[in-house]
mmCIF file of C-alpha atoms in Angstrom:
data_model
loop_
_atom_site.group_PDB
_atom_site.id
_atom_site.type_symbol
_atom_site.label_atom_id
_atom_site.label_comp_id
_atom_site.label_asym_id
_atom_site.label_seq_id
_atom_site.Cartn_x
_atom_site.Cartn_y
_atom_site.Cartn_z
ATOM 1 C CA MET A 1 -37.928 -15.286 -21.413
ATOM 2 C CA LEU A 2 -38.020 -17.792 -18.963
ATOM 3 C CA LYS A 3 -38.121 -20.981 -19.585
ATOM 4 C CA VAL A 4 -38.177 -24.095 -17.496
ATOM 5 C CA VAL A 5 -36.289 -27.132 -18.755
ATOM 6 C CA SER A 6 -37.752 -30.182 -16.614
ATOM 7 C CA CYS A 7 -41.000 -30.536 -15.226
ATOM 8 C CA ARG A 8 -41.488 -30.578 -11.168
ATOM 9 C CA SER A 9 -44.240 -30.708 -9.081
ATOM 10 C CA SER A 10 -43.210 -27.140 -7.656
ATOM 11 C CA VAL A 11 -41.947 -23.534 -9.516
ATOM 12 C CA VAL A 12 -41.844 -21.035 -7.015
ATOM 13 C CA ALA A 13 -41.958 -17.785 -8.109
ATOM 14 C CA VAL A 14 -39.897 -14.635 -6.964
ATOM 15 C CA SER A 15 -39.476 -10.937 -7.078
ATOM 16 C CA ILE A 16 -36.856 -9.196 -5.233
ATOM 17 C CA THR A 17 -37.657 -5.444 -5.472
ATOM 18 C CA THR A 18 -35.554 -4.400 -2.234
ATOM 19 C CA ASP A 19 -31.592 -3.741 -1.980
ATOM 20 C CA GLY A 20 -30.109 -5.714 0.536
ATOM 21 C CA ALA A 21 -28.681 -9.117 1.139
ATOM 22 C CA LYS A 22 -31.306 -12.079 -0.143
ATOM 23 C CA ASN A 23 -31.098 -15.830 0.586
ATOM 24 C CA ILE A 24 -33.247 -17.952 -1.923
ATOM 25 C CA HIS A 25 -34.086 -20.234 0.719
ATOM 26 C CA THR A 26 -35.804 -18.554 2.517
ATOM 27 C CA LEU A 27 -37.181 -16.251 -0.423
ATOM 28 C CA ALA A 28 -38.595 -19.608 -1.803
ATOM 29 C CA GLY A 29 -40.400 -20.307 1.801
ATOM 30 C CA SER A 30 -38.186 -22.809 2.971
ATOM 31 C CA PRO A 31 -39.079 -26.007 0.602
ATOM 32 C CA ALA A 32 -38.340 -29.409 2.123
ATOM 33 C CA SER A 33 -38.428 -31.407 -1.633
ATOM 34 C CA ALA A 34 -36.459 -30.345 -5.049
ATOM 35 C CA VAL A 35 -37.835 -27.247 -6.407
ATOM 36 C CA ALA A 36 -37.311 -24.648 -9.636
ATOM 37 C CA VAL A 37 -37.189 -21.322 -7.930
ATOM 38 C CA ALA A 38 -37.479 -18.178 -10.746
ATOM 39 C CA VAL A 39 -36.152 -15.097 -9.240
ATOM 40 C CA THR A 40 -36.720 -11.972 -11.030
ATOM 41 C CA VAL A 41 -34.328 -8.989 -10.038
ATOM 42 C CA ALA A 42 -36.110 -6.005 -10.336
ATOM 43 C CA SER A 43 -34.503 -2.509 -12.356
ATOM 44 C CA GLY A 44 -32.485 -0.189 -10.093
ATOM 45 C CA VAL A 45 -32.243 -2.935 -7.362
ATOM 46 C CA VAL A 46 -28.741 -3.534 -5.594
ATOM 47 C CA VAL A 47 -28.495 -6.840 -3.778
ATOM 48 C CA ALA A 48 -25.523 -7.452 -2.367
ATOM 49 C CA GLY A 49 -24.444 -10.909 -2.366
ATOM 50 C CA MET A 50 -27.210 -13.225 -3.249
ATOM 51 C CA VAL A 51 -27.113 -16.637 -1.500
ATOM 52 C CA SER A 52 -29.450 -19.876 -2.620
ATOM 53 C CA GLY A 53 -29.183 -21.014 0.753
ATOM 54 C CA SER A 54 -29.870 -24.586 1.988
ATOM 55 C CA LEU A 55 -32.504 -25.920 -1.097
ATOM 56 C CA PRO A 56 -32.565 -29.395 -1.468
ATOM 57 C CA ALA A 57 -30.509 -31.161 -3.784
ATOM 58 C CA GLY A 58 -32.057 -31.478 -7.370
ATOM 59 C CA SER A 59 -33.585 -27.838 -7.325
ATOM 60 C CA THR A 60 -32.417 -25.357 -10.364
ATOM 61 C CA ILE A 61 -32.887 -21.685 -10.216
ATOM 62 C CA TYR A 62 -34.031 -18.956 -13.191
ATOM 63 C CA LEU A 63 -32.254 -15.899 -12.461
ATOM 64 C CA VAL A 64 -33.002 -12.632 -14.571
ATOM 65 C CA ASN A 65 -31.167 -9.540 -13.288
ATOM 66 C CA ALA A 66 -32.581 -6.213 -14.338
ATOM 67 C CA GLY A 67 -30.818 -4.691 -11.429
ATOM 68 C CA SER A 68 -27.147 -5.079 -10.238
ATOM 69 C CA ILE A 69 -26.054 -8.199 -7.758
ATOM 70 C CA GLU A 70 -23.065 -6.892 -5.888
ATOM 71 C CA GLY A 71 -20.742 -8.948 -3.672
ATOM 72 C CA SER A 72 -18.962 -6.932 -0.638
ATOM 73 C CA GLY A 73 -16.111 -5.530 -0.719
ATOM 74 C CA GLY A 74 -12.589 -7.126 1.586
ATOM 75 C CA ASN A 75 -11.744 -6.106 4.996
ATOM 76 C CA GLY A 76 -8.895 -3.341 5.017
ATOM 77 C CA ARG A 77 -6.253 -4.549 7.417
ATOM 78 C CA GLY A 78 -4.005 -2.258 9.778
ATOM 79 C CA THR A 79 -1.144 -5.444 9.411
ATOM 80 C CA GLY A 80 -0.719 -7.276 6.693
ATOM 81 C CA VAL A 81 -2.687 -8.187 3.652
ATOM 82 C CA GLY A 82 -6.604 -7.384 3.089
ATOM 83 C CA SER A 83 -9.470 -10.010 3.527
ATOM 84 C CA VAL A 84 -10.421 -10.989 -0.132
ATOM 85 C CA GLY A 85 -14.191 -9.768 -1.934
ATOM 86 C CA GLY A 86 -17.438 -11.508 -1.394
ATOM 87 C CA ASP A 87 -18.649 -13.301 -3.823
ATOM 88 C CA ALA A 88 -21.677 -11.978 -5.143
ATOM 89 C CA ILE A 89 -23.987 -15.149 -6.070
ATOM 90 C CA ASN A 90 -22.799 -18.184 -4.225
ATOM 91 C CA SER A 91 -24.707 -21.065 -5.317
ATOM 92 C CA SER A 92 -25.177 -25.108 -3.989
ATOM 93 C CA VAL A 93 -27.474 -25.805 -6.797
ATOM 94 C CA ASN A 94 -27.222 -25.569 -10.740
ATOM 95 C CA ILE A 95 -27.748 -21.682 -12.029
ATOM 96 C CA THR A 96 -29.323 -20.118 -15.236
ATOM 97 C CA ILE A 97 -28.792 -16.639 -15.137
ATOM 98 C CA ASP A 98 -30.504 -14.528 -17.655
ATOM 99 C CA ASN A 99 -28.207 -11.067 -17.175
ATOM 100 C CA ALA A 100 -28.978 -8.847 -20.501
ATOM 101 C CA ALA A 101 -30.313 -5.600 -18.863
ATOM 102 C CA GLY A 102 -28.353 -6.089 -15.739
ATOM 103 C CA TYR A 103 -25.115 -5.923 -13.470
ATOM 104 C CA ILE A 104 -22.716 -8.564 -11.730
ATOM 105 C CA LEU A 105 -19.898 -7.313 -9.858
ATOM 106 C CA GLY A 106 -17.911 -9.496 -7.479
ATOM 107 C CA GLY A 107 -16.327 -7.615 -4.623
ATOM 108 C CA GLY A 108 -12.979 -5.976 -4.169
ATOM 109 C CA GLY A 109 -10.212 -7.019 -1.836
ATOM 110 C CA GLY A 110 -9.311 -4.966 1.047
ATOM 111 C CA GLY A 111 -6.040 -2.800 1.343
ATOM 112 C CA GLY A 112 -3.159 -3.915 3.192
ATOM 113 C CA ARG A 113 -1.133 -1.750 4.878
ATOM 114 C CA GLY A 114 0.832 -1.391 1.995
ATOM 115 C CA GLY A 115 4.540 -1.641 1.041
ATOM 116 C CA GLY A 116 6.471 -3.832 4.215
ATOM 117 C CA PRO A 117 8.127 -1.844 7.819
ATOM 118 C CA VAL A 118 8.675 1.840 7.517
ATOM 119 C CA GLY A 119 12.511 2.762 5.596
ATOM 120 C CA THR A 120 12.924 -1.436 4.419
ATOM 121 C CA GLY A 121 12.575 -0.892 0.841
ATOM 122 C CA TRP A 122 14.918 -0.282 -1.907
ATOM 123 C CA ARG A 123 14.202 3.234 -2.103
ATOM 124 C CA SER A 124 14.414 3.865 1.507
ATOM 125 C CA ARG A 125 17.901 2.162 1.466
ATOM 126 C CA LEU A 126 18.914 4.605 -1.634
ATOM 127 C CA TRP A 127 18.055 7.394 0.565
ATOM 128 C CA ARG A 128 19.903 6.640 3.259
ATOM 129 C CA ARG A 129 22.756 5.824 1.188
ATOM 130 C CA ARG A 130 23.282 9.099 -0.427
ATOM 131 C CA ARG A 131 22.713 10.944 2.506
ATOM 132 C CA ARG A 132 25.070 8.978 4.156
ATOM 133 C CA ALA A 133 27.489 10.007 1.372
ATOM 134 C CA GLY A 134 26.293 13.429 2.130
ATOM 135 C CA GLN A 135 26.937 13.834 5.279
ATOM 136 C CA ARG A 136 30.637 11.674 5.083
ATOM 137 C CA ARG A 137 30.892 14.519 2.420
ATOM 138 C CA ARG A 138 30.104 17.620 4.920
ATOM 139 C CA HIS A 139 32.059 15.765 7.436
ATOM 140 C CA ARG A 140 35.133 16.001 4.963
ATOM 141 C CA ARG A 141 34.391 19.393 4.428
ATOM 142 C CA HIS A 142 33.929 20.475 8.090
ATOM 143 C CA ARG A 143 37.141 18.506 8.656
ATOM 144 C CA LEU A 144 39.209 20.467 6.262
ATOM 145 C CA GLN A 145 37.948 23.629 7.147
ATOM 146 C CA HIS A 146 38.950 23.274 10.880
ATOM 147 C CA GLN A 147 42.224 21.981 10.207
ATOM 148 C CA LEU A 148 42.271 25.131 8.025
ATOM 149 C CA ARG A 149 41.582 26.938 10.479
ATOM 150 C CA ARG A 150 43.083 25.393 13.053
ATOM 151 C CA GLY A 151 46.907 26.023 10.902
ATOM 152 C CA ARG A 152 45.822 29.736 11.057
ATOM 153 C CA GLN A 153 45.946 30.073 13.893
ATOM 154 C CA GLN A 154 48.828 27.866 14.304
ATOM 155 C CA ARG A 155 50.994 29.772 12.173
ATOM 156 C CA GLN A 156 49.693 33.082 13.756
ATOM 157 C CA GLN A 157 50.776 31.891 17.488
ATOM 158 C CA ARG A 158 53.910 30.720 16.371
ATOM 159 C CA LEU A 159 54.412 34.179 14.451
ATOM 160 C CA ALA A 160 53.598 35.863 17.849
ATOM 161 C CA HIS A 161 56.294 34.293 19.647
ATOM 162 C CA GLY A 162 59.139 34.450 16.996
ATOM 163 C CA VAL A 163 59.034 30.489 15.875
ATOM 164 C CA TRP A 164 59.768 29.857 11.784
ATOM 165 C CA ASP A 165 56.433 29.357 10.271
ATOM 166 C CA GLY A 166 58.061 28.139 7.179
ATOM 167 C CA ARG A 167 58.059 31.709 4.812
ATOM 168 C CA ARG A 168 60.517 33.429 6.794
ATOM 169 C CA ARG A 169 61.641 33.514 10.344
ATOM 170 C CA ARG A 170 60.704 36.554 12.965
ATOM 171 C CA GLN A 171 63.773 37.354 15.821
ATOM 172 C CA GLN A 172 62.823 37.464 18.835
ATOM 173 C CA CYS A 173 63.475 40.501 20.518
ATOM 174 C CA LEU A 174 65.796 39.552 23.246
ATOM 175 C CA LEU A 175 66.092 42.402 26.031
#
């Protein structure tokens, strides 16, 4: 039920039956003096943002919404943060809204690039620390294996030449 509160010389009725962005000033015929604009959004209509435009000071908007008035979504960015979402309704004059049968949805913000530069988060640091610790363990293990292998080779060489190997002494055959 639409009830006009004040007596004005001009009341403009606007019915929105098509989807898209809407400018109430343009839909009302670009009035030059203060007016009361009665706007009806039909059921099933999706309005992608509604602005009052440059309605004269003292104008009033009475909005009966049976459809959906949606703000635009923000832009995502490959660098930095995404931009904010748009307003569903932007009005510079007084507005009265009857939204019993419709939806008014603000636009969501755009997505950012996600996280910081690759490899700077705490998980990355923890992963690098664990990887380095594993590399150190492997390096130690390989070094010990090399020392054992080298030690075996040196013992075999000493045994072959009759040098004391710590357990027994082989006699060299003198000719």
